[in-house]
């Protein structure tokens, strides 16, 4: 029997629930030796800001127990260069592209969204209100329900494409923020972004990251991400995209069972650049072996 | 210009300690060895979730079917590597980055390796010897002591070999850069890898003597393939609107010294 | 030269900064084959509530990447039995004892504190306003600055002993909570308690913990704990007790450099029951080798 | 009553696969073997941070200087164990818990092991044979198939051995509990370890036949020594004010069946 892997995020029909997370998959092209990009549910490109950014001084990454800290600081080519140089390249790959966007102000979010609204290759816009590595904007919007709602509303008015709001885990009550963005017309919610962490070099007594603090990702954070996905899935009606430490088929299944409609692979892309493609096939085989015909039979199937 | 990359399940052929804390690992990896260039590196994956990330290592030697790594045990990844034995399987991602660009027209090549920076120099020396059999080659190696002057026997037949040690236990009692300073030649092309301060001195000597200089950098890496932007290093600012950083894994690891430090 | 390992938490002079964390060290006696309890800076016993509690149904623990989830649910003998049975035993060990307390209401916190105020063996009271595994009280007090302040004030009035407020990491702004309890006379702050997480058994599709969610501890959370210690140490004048994933001397040093006056070993006690004692000696040797004479020369020595 | 506990750096003497996915590991651990009682267990520590926690294993065999574990590869800890080789060092914490209490006055002992629950039974059988040379001993082993009937040769000389398999490939085609049911005796003391449903059936048979029954439980453990309270299991409620749970590591792992299930 044919296995149905498709899922929906608003009007966008994903071939399957396996996506790749922003900032961990470059602009896709880097991974083309390892993954056929058009076979993935979607790829989320590195966060784009209105102006190009140099990012933070190095060191920018450091490994921690079962995880890593990064303080890239949103280095990116900027909106104009992205549209000029990256979009045509992405169009050729036939991948379903989600653009992750970040602004210092609501106006910037609006301007980027309006510009991307014209691009056919862009299937959805993921609004990053949760980057812990930039001073202004970013996480400030993501840790306050009112601000999160305002950004959602503003972006919503600038495009007919699905709007995915990417939430920060660095909050007391993730459900409150999720409900706030649901109320303003978010199409979906993705979570989690990284958790703010730190590491110190005991020899130099300096932080291991030049930026002092950075975002924690990888298997270490999976239990937190899964809990938040479960909580938000239980409390809202939006499709959820689960992110956080996913590095095996078992992890994918845990998130889907907890209530995720789709998932994103982040840090694990660095460990195995071919992983995302392998998981599409692995998920299909799993469903087949279990006698299931659709991934939707798994979604939110948790028994409590 | 990045060459084709693969993920290869390589079979460990040998893994031996050759000096205190220094090990040499040979791997059957025809997919990588077939296309690798001197100065390129691989990301070696360990099983399990901790250590999590792959570790970058220069290609020390390269035959038709195998590559060799020269590594120092400094932390949990390299400690785990040192415990491996043939015929274990190891996942390699590579070859990565832009290697050395040996000048074809150079009257003379000079390879300057310090400490573990010696690693990529052997592949480079062999490559130059093969592709330019008549080119003049000088090889300068430096280490803290005699034991750290790695792979001397392999280098000896490949060029004019001179060594220096910090403690005087072999060769010149002093820095390898002094050996370079002493060379009296007009046209020379210099390739260097080693501790950052050493490479900066080498580059400065080259600047004064008008030798072109290629340096191989290290940096903390998560992906090794241009995706994470973690491996940034600051470069010399040329024009006001230019980017502030280059990325060691995809813009390097080998750079013209002038791009980095003017 | 003699190395000075002593540190102060209010009037309480600790022999050294190495303590053990509540819930991971039993009532001390379990560890006496492995550690001389009186050599530690202090031991924090399992959280005590007014009435005995059975705790949550099993399974209560599950391992995660570089960490573990627990949902013990504050099983404990209750205040009366603790005073009758455990205090006399603890007195014999000559250990410096900190009692971790948890109430469902401010009145309960007051009542427990008042009762413990009479006990000489109790050097300080650690007020748990951060347990994620009980329905009422616990974390509810720890995620709201006003409530945290109220508990602190109430407890403060019932005892002259040092009061350590143990904070929850499951908050948007740890500094806000820390300042609130500082304002009400907390003697010190300990952080972090566990982070709320979850794991799912993909075969049964049930949560791996009967309580559905549990608290994440172990090396996985160290970067978050260290960041919070650094933030709170930078923003308050209170002594900080650092907790979270500490399992080596290097970890201890990171926390002290970040600004912790003392630290607590938690999950790592399970891996190596002799660890806490080893760290006391390890710290002394480290200072000696570095030519330092006092651990205070390290405290907060981070260079940013 | 917990016996003295130590953390012992044990040396691996042997580690071999004895059936598909089943391995036997022998460790030089005189500190533990000198005091261990049948039914007790050890917590085995792996190096590194992932897997993090020690893993509990029953003591399968115990000599003056060594203990043997019988384990099944089910996850990342046991996978790592299976890859170890002599003379690696392994950290053991033990002996832990309360073991079986062989009845001195018993006219007859009956040991019932199912699957990996066979592990602690060998130590117990040897112990009874040694301390009560004249006691009658019946040993009932069950498994899914012939290959899962572990250590038969070792058990054979220790008592009247009977086996059962789910697929009939050896002994009775059926459950090991049926072998027990068939025993016609007035006074008997039963000791059992295996899957929970099996042990509950065994306990029920014993209750009906008025045999005393000791069962050995498993539970997820973090510390193994009574500190974390993670290993709770529900027990039969006897009196209104009694505690609801017992802790497998320090109250058990061996319990009187009547305490657990009435
Ligand atoms: C392009 C490139 C080529 C390299 N080639 C070689 C080589 O041929 N031989 C060799 O021995 N080493 C080489 N290195 C360095 C090597 O990657 C690190 O020594 C290794 O990753 C340390 O891993 P670990 O787990 O043992 O140490 P960790 O526990 O991760 O760290 C131990 C220490 O090493 C430092 N370190 C960690 N990663 C790096 C890194 N990527 N670069 C520099 N320092 C690091 C840490 O700051 C720490 O002080 C190279 C690095 C790069 C970027
Ligand atoms: C007192 C006691 C004695 C034991 N004696 C033996 C023995 O003699 N031989 C043997 O093979 N096994 C024994 N076990 C079970 C053994 O501890 C687990 O199989 C082992 O910890 C699994 O580790 P892992 O890392 O390979 O698996 P994990 O990756 O941790 O988990 C794999 C699977 O095993 C289950 N599991 C994990 N820990 C336990 C546990 N403590 N108890 C039961 N299931 C668990 C998990 O739920 C999961 O389904 C005993 C357990 C206890 C509590
Ligand atoms: C190096 C790096 C860069 C990242 N950059 C971005 C980004 O630009 N925008 C964003 O929304 N998230 C970014 N993230 C967060 C990831 O998309 C993801 O939410 C997070 O890493 C958790 O998933 P993981 O544990 O699978 O990595 C980045 C993460 C890493 C590790
Ligand atoms: C099994 C277990 C039980 C715990 N019980 C308590 C408790 O009763 N009171 C409390 O304040 N913290 C409790 N904690 C939290 C620890 O004291 C500590 O704050 C946390 O585990 C983080 O430290 P770690 O990563 O070193 O374990 C418990 C933790 C664990 C793992
Ligand atoms: S290491 Fe990831 S971009 Fe260079
Ligand atoms: S395993 Fe910790 S109390 Fe039993």
XYZ file of N, CA, C and O in Angstrom, chain D residues 67-164:
392
model
N 33.290 -11.709 39.758
C 31.856 -11.883 39.555
C 31.601 -11.964 38.051
O 32.381 -11.473 37.238
N 30.490 -12.602 37.727
C 30.107 -12.725 36.322
C 28.726 -12.127 36.145
O 27.856 -12.272 37.003
N 28.555 -11.398 35.041
C 27.251 -10.837 34.686
C 26.765 -11.519 33.416
O 27.567 -11.894 32.561
N 25.470 -11.672 33.313
C 24.854 -12.219 32.107
C 23.936 -11.115 31.613
O 23.037 -10.686 32.345
N 24.186 -10.623 30.416
C 23.370 -9.478 30.008
C 22.932 -9.559 28.563
O 23.568 -10.198 27.728
N 21.847 -8.895 28.297
C 21.273 -8.843 26.960
C 21.508 -7.452 26.391
O 21.340 -6.448 27.095
N 21.887 -7.396 25.129
C 22.125 -6.105 24.477
C 20.775 -5.514 24.067
O 20.107 -6.042 23.173
N 20.354 -4.462 24.752
C 19.049 -3.855 24.468
C 19.135 -2.379 24.119
O 18.227 -1.830 23.509
N 20.213 -1.700 24.481
C 20.275 -0.256 24.253
C 21.708 0.204 24.232
O 22.635 -0.593 24.067
N 21.903 1.511 24.457
C 23.258 1.997 24.219
C 24.261 1.577 25.273
O 25.432 1.361 24.964
N 23.818 1.388 26.513
C 24.751 0.950 27.537
C 25.223 -0.470 27.296
O 26.424 -0.749 27.280
N 24.288 -1.360 27.059
C 24.672 -2.757 26.851
C 25.400 -2.937 25.516
O 26.258 -3.814 25.398
N 25.105 -2.103 24.542
C 25.864 -2.162 23.285
C 27.327 -1.817 23.542
O 28.239 -2.481 23.046
N 27.543 -0.773 24.328
C 28.920 -0.385 24.651
C 29.604 -1.496 25.443
O 30.772 -1.817 25.215
N 28.879 -2.118 26.360
C 29.460 -3.211 27.145
C 29.922 -4.349 26.246
O 30.994 -4.925 26.438
N 29.087 -4.672 25.263
C 29.394 -5.812 24.399
C 30.675 -5.584 23.606
O 31.316 -6.539 23.166
N 31.068 -4.312 23.435
C 32.279 -4.017 22.652
C 33.547 -4.007 23.488
O 34.641 -3.830 22.963
N 33.402 -4.185 24.790
C 34.589 -4.131 25.637
C 35.384 -5.429 25.575
O 34.846 -6.488 25.289
N 36.656 -5.292 25.871
C 37.498 -6.483 25.869
C 38.465 -6.461 27.037
O 38.804 -5.398 27.557
N 38.901 -7.655 27.460
C 39.909 -7.755 28.514
C 41.182 -7.107 28.009
O 41.474 -7.167 26.817
N 42.006 -6.481 28.817
C 41.851 -6.288 30.261
C 41.347 -4.874 30.597
O 41.915 -4.204 31.442
N 40.297 -4.407 29.905
C 39.772 -3.075 30.191
C 39.329 -2.963 31.653
O 39.024 -3.959 32.296
N 39.294 -1.741 32.158
C 38.815 -1.496 33.521
C 37.356 -1.049 33.474
O 36.962 -0.297 32.582
N 36.583 -1.502 34.415
C 35.171 -1.147 34.485
C 34.870 -0.754 35.922
O 35.297 -1.435 36.849
N 34.149 0.320 36.096
C 33.808 0.729 37.456
C 32.536 0.028 37.918
O 31.496 0.114 37.278
N 32.628 -0.649 39.044
C 31.450 -1.322 39.607
C 31.109 -0.696 40.950
O 31.987 -0.408 41.763
N 29.827 -0.514 41.173
C 29.343 -0.088 42.480
C 28.526 -1.256 43.031
O 27.590 -1.716 42.381
N 28.914 -1.724 44.218
C 28.159 -2.860 44.737
C 28.832 -3.496 45.942
O 29.818 -2.952 46.420
N 28.348 -4.616 46.429
C 27.090 -5.217 45.996
C 25.909 -4.428 46.570
O 25.992 -3.898 47.677
N 24.830 -4.394 45.827
C 23.699 -3.543 46.205
C 22.441 -4.360 46.474
O 22.231 -5.421 45.897
N 21.624 -3.812 47.340
C 20.295 -4.364 47.565
C 20.289 -5.575 48.480
O 21.324 -6.019 48.979
N 19.083 -6.055 48.703
C 18.891 -7.243 49.524
C 18.643 -8.433 48.619
O 17.748 -8.416 47.786
N 19.453 -9.453 48.806
C 19.358 -10.630 47.951
C 18.281 -11.597 48.411
O 17.414 -11.257 49.232
N 18.333 -12.781 47.844
C 17.422 -13.834 48.262
C 17.789 -14.277 49.674
O 18.952 -14.239 50.074
N 16.790 -14.679 50.438
C 17.019 -15.226 51.778
C 16.633 -16.696 51.737
O 15.487 -17.037 52.043
N 17.564 -17.568 51.388
C 17.201 -18.991 51.294
C 16.721 -19.482 52.654
O 17.386 -19.258 53.672
N 15.584 -20.090 52.662
C 15.037 -20.583 53.919
C 15.892 -21.741 54.408
O 16.184 -22.670 53.657
N 16.332 -21.661 55.662
C 17.178 -22.732 56.188
C 16.374 -23.986 56.451
O 16.828 -25.097 56.249
N 15.148 -23.748 56.895
C 14.332 -24.885 57.283
C 13.563 -25.509 56.117
O 12.854 -26.471 56.271
N 13.736 -24.951 54.942
C 12.924 -25.440 53.825
C 13.234 -26.887 53.523
O 14.389 -27.283 53.478
N 12.222 -27.650 53.335
C 12.447 -29.031 52.917
C 12.942 -29.046 51.480
O 13.701 -29.910 51.092
N 12.487 -28.084 50.727
C 12.839 -28.086 49.307
C 12.900 -26.656 48.779
O 12.066 -25.824 49.116
N 13.930 -26.411 47.960
C 14.046 -25.108 47.305
C 13.671 -25.249 45.841
O 14.108 -26.198 45.188
N 12.936 -24.276 45.329
C 12.610 -24.292 43.901
C 12.968 -22.952 43.279
O 12.443 -21.898 43.670
N 13.867 -22.963 42.303
C 14.315 -21.739 41.645
C 13.647 -21.643 40.279
O 13.773 -22.574 39.468
N 12.965 -20.532 40.016
C 12.237 -20.376 38.759
C 12.772 -19.152 38.018
O 12.568 -18.012 38.451
N 13.470 -19.385 36.910
C 14.029 -18.278 36.147
C 13.458 -18.219 34.753
O 13.356 -19.237 34.078
N 13.102 -17.028 34.314
C 12.574 -16.859 32.956
C 13.391 -15.831 32.203
O 13.685 -14.764 32.724
N 13.770 -16.140 30.976
C 14.541 -15.185 30.160
C 15.811 -14.782 30.875
O 16.532 -15.609 31.425
N 16.090 -13.475 30.886
C 17.294 -12.987 31.558
C 17.193 -13.140 33.065
O 18.175 -12.956 33.775
N 15.995 -13.454 33.558
C 15.808 -13.692 34.990
C 16.562 -14.924 35.454
O 16.714 -15.169 36.651
N 17.067 -15.681 34.497
C 17.927 -16.815 34.834
C 19.196 -16.335 35.530
O 19.771 -17.027 36.367
N 19.627 -15.079 35.184
C 20.931 -14.583 35.642
C 21.199 -14.795 37.142
O 22.151 -15.478 37.504
N 20.387 -14.244 38.043
C 20.722 -14.370 39.461
C 20.552 -15.786 40.013
O 21.035 -16.093 41.097
N 19.859 -16.631 39.281
C 19.534 -17.964 39.795
C 20.752 -18.871 39.939
O 20.792 -19.743 40.790
N 21.761 -18.655 39.100
C 22.928 -19.535 39.166
C 23.701 -19.308 40.457
O 24.116 -20.263 41.139
N 23.888 -18.042 40.789
C 24.554 -17.704 42.054
C 23.771 -18.298 43.228
O 24.330 -18.922 44.141
N 22.456 -18.171 43.152
C 21.611 -18.684 44.235
C 21.713 -20.212 44.335
O 21.859 -20.771 45.439
N 21.653 -20.865 43.204
C 21.718 -22.335 43.207
C 23.048 -22.820 43.789
O 23.084 -23.721 44.625
N 24.125 -22.193 43.355
C 25.448 -22.539 43.888
C 25.517 -22.311 45.396
O 26.073 -23.117 46.137
N 24.955 -21.209 45.807
C 24.982 -20.851 47.222
C 24.216 -21.888 48.061
O 24.695 -22.323 49.120
N 23.054 -22.261 47.602
C 22.252 -23.235 48.350
C 22.974 -24.586 48.394
O 23.067 -25.227 49.435
N 23.514 -24.971 47.237
C 24.239 -26.249 47.173
C 25.375 -26.293 48.201
O 25.618 -27.294 48.855
N 26.068 -25.126 48.313
C 27.219 -25.072 49.204
C 26.788 -25.028 50.670
O 27.329 -25.740 51.518
N 25.795 -24.185 50.967
C 25.451 -23.983 52.375
C 24.506 -25.063 52.893
O 24.437 -25.296 54.102
N 23.757 -25.679 52.015
C 22.840 -26.753 52.442
C 23.013 -27.942 51.500
O 22.132 -28.228 50.700
N 24.137 -28.642 51.631
C 24.458 -29.687 50.642
C 23.368 -30.741 50.499
O 23.241 -31.361 49.452
N 22.569 -30.907 51.534
C 21.579 -31.984 51.483
C 20.176 -31.518 51.107
O 19.268 -32.326 50.973
N 20.034 -30.218 50.941
C 18.694 -29.714 50.634
C 18.274 -30.149 49.242
O 19.098 -30.261 48.340
N 16.985 -30.386 49.066
C 16.462 -30.678 47.739
C 16.335 -29.395 46.942
O 15.880 -28.371 47.454
N 16.761 -29.434 45.681
C 16.695 -28.242 44.841
C 16.089 -28.593 43.491
O 16.546 -29.509 42.815
N 15.054 -27.860 43.130
C 14.502 -27.987 41.781
C 14.751 -26.677 41.051
O 14.570 -25.602 41.623
N 15.186 -26.778 39.807
C 15.470 -25.577 39.028
C 14.611 -25.589 37.779
O 14.676 -26.532 36.976
N 13.785 -24.571 37.630
C 12.912 -24.474 36.466
C 13.344 -23.270 35.637
O 13.379 -22.149 36.137
N 13.687 -23.533 34.387
C 14.110 -22.429 33.521
C 13.176 -22.305 32.335
O 12.787 -23.324 31.744
N 12.850 -21.083 31.971
C 11.997 -20.870 30.809
C 12.592 -19.851 29.867
O 13.351 -18.968 30.277
N 12.267 -19.986 28.577
C 12.738 -19.014 27.598
C 11.841 -19.074 26.393
O 10.999 -19.981 26.281
N 12.034 -18.111 25.469
C 11.205 -18.140 24.279
C 11.572 -19.326 23.392
O 10.734 -19.924 22.769
N 12.875 -19.630 23.386
C 13.320 -20.777 22.598
C 14.547 -21.400 23.258
O 15.040 -20.896 24.265
N 15.023 -22.442 22.656
C 16.144 -23.213 23.168
C 17.363 -22.340 23.486
O 18.007 -22.498 24.514
N 17.663 -21.427 22.537
C 18.854 -20.600 22.701
C 18.770 -19.685 23.923
O 19.766 -19.247 24.459
N 17.547 -19.364 24.334
C 17.386 -18.476 25.476
C 17.467 -19.208 26.805
O 17.390 -18.586 27.859
N 17.564 -20.517 26.762
C 17.716 -21.279 28.013
C 19.198 -21.247 28.389
O 19.960 -22.148 28.039
N 19.560 -20.198 29.078
C 20.975 -19.931 29.300
C 21.542 -20.764 30.442
O 20.846 -21.094 31.395
N 22.827 -21.057 30.315
C 23.600 -21.647 31.415
C 23.062 -22.987 31.899
O 23.275 -23.365 33.046
N 22.374 -23.716 31.024
C 21.822 -25.023 31.414
C 22.867 -25.959 31.997
O 22.626 -26.644 32.977
N 24.039 -25.984 31.324
C 25.098 -26.906 31.764
C 25.528 -26.577 33.193
O 25.807 -27.476 33.987
N 25.599 -25.296 33.508
C 25.998 -24.910 34.857
C 24.930 -25.302 35.884
O 25.240 -25.664 37.006
N 23.677 -25.218 35.487
C 22.611 -25.537 36.448
C 22.476 -27.044 36.682
O 22.133 -27.473 37.784
N 22.741 -27.823 35.643
C 22.436 -29.248 35.687
C 22.934 -29.958 36.948
O 22.165 -30.689 37.590
N 24.208 -29.749 37.337
C 24.688 -30.489 38.519
C 24.129 -29.962 39.843
O 24.388 -30.547 40.895
N 23.388 -28.874 39.816
C 23.017 -28.204 41.079
C 21.638 -28.608 41.579
O 21.251 -28.229 42.680
N 20.892 -29.331 40.801
C 19.569 -29.714 41.266
C 18.813 -30.429 40.171
O 19.365 -30.760 39.114
N 17.545 -30.656 40.410
C 16.674 -31.279 39.437
C 16.242 -30.213 38.432
O 15.424 -29.356 38.729
N 16.827 -30.268 37.231
C 16.613 -29.213 36.243
C 15.494 -29.562 35.273
O 15.489 -30.633 34.667
N 14.536 -28.671 35.132
C 13.482 -28.828 34.125
C 13.364 -27.539 33.335
O 13.530 -26.458 33.888
N 13.069 -27.675 32.053
C 12.998 -26.469 31.223
C 11.713 -26.418 30.421
O 11.057 -27.446 30.189
N 11.383 -25.204 30.014
C 10.198 -24.999 29.169
C 10.520 -23.913 28.148
O 11.270 -22.987 28.438
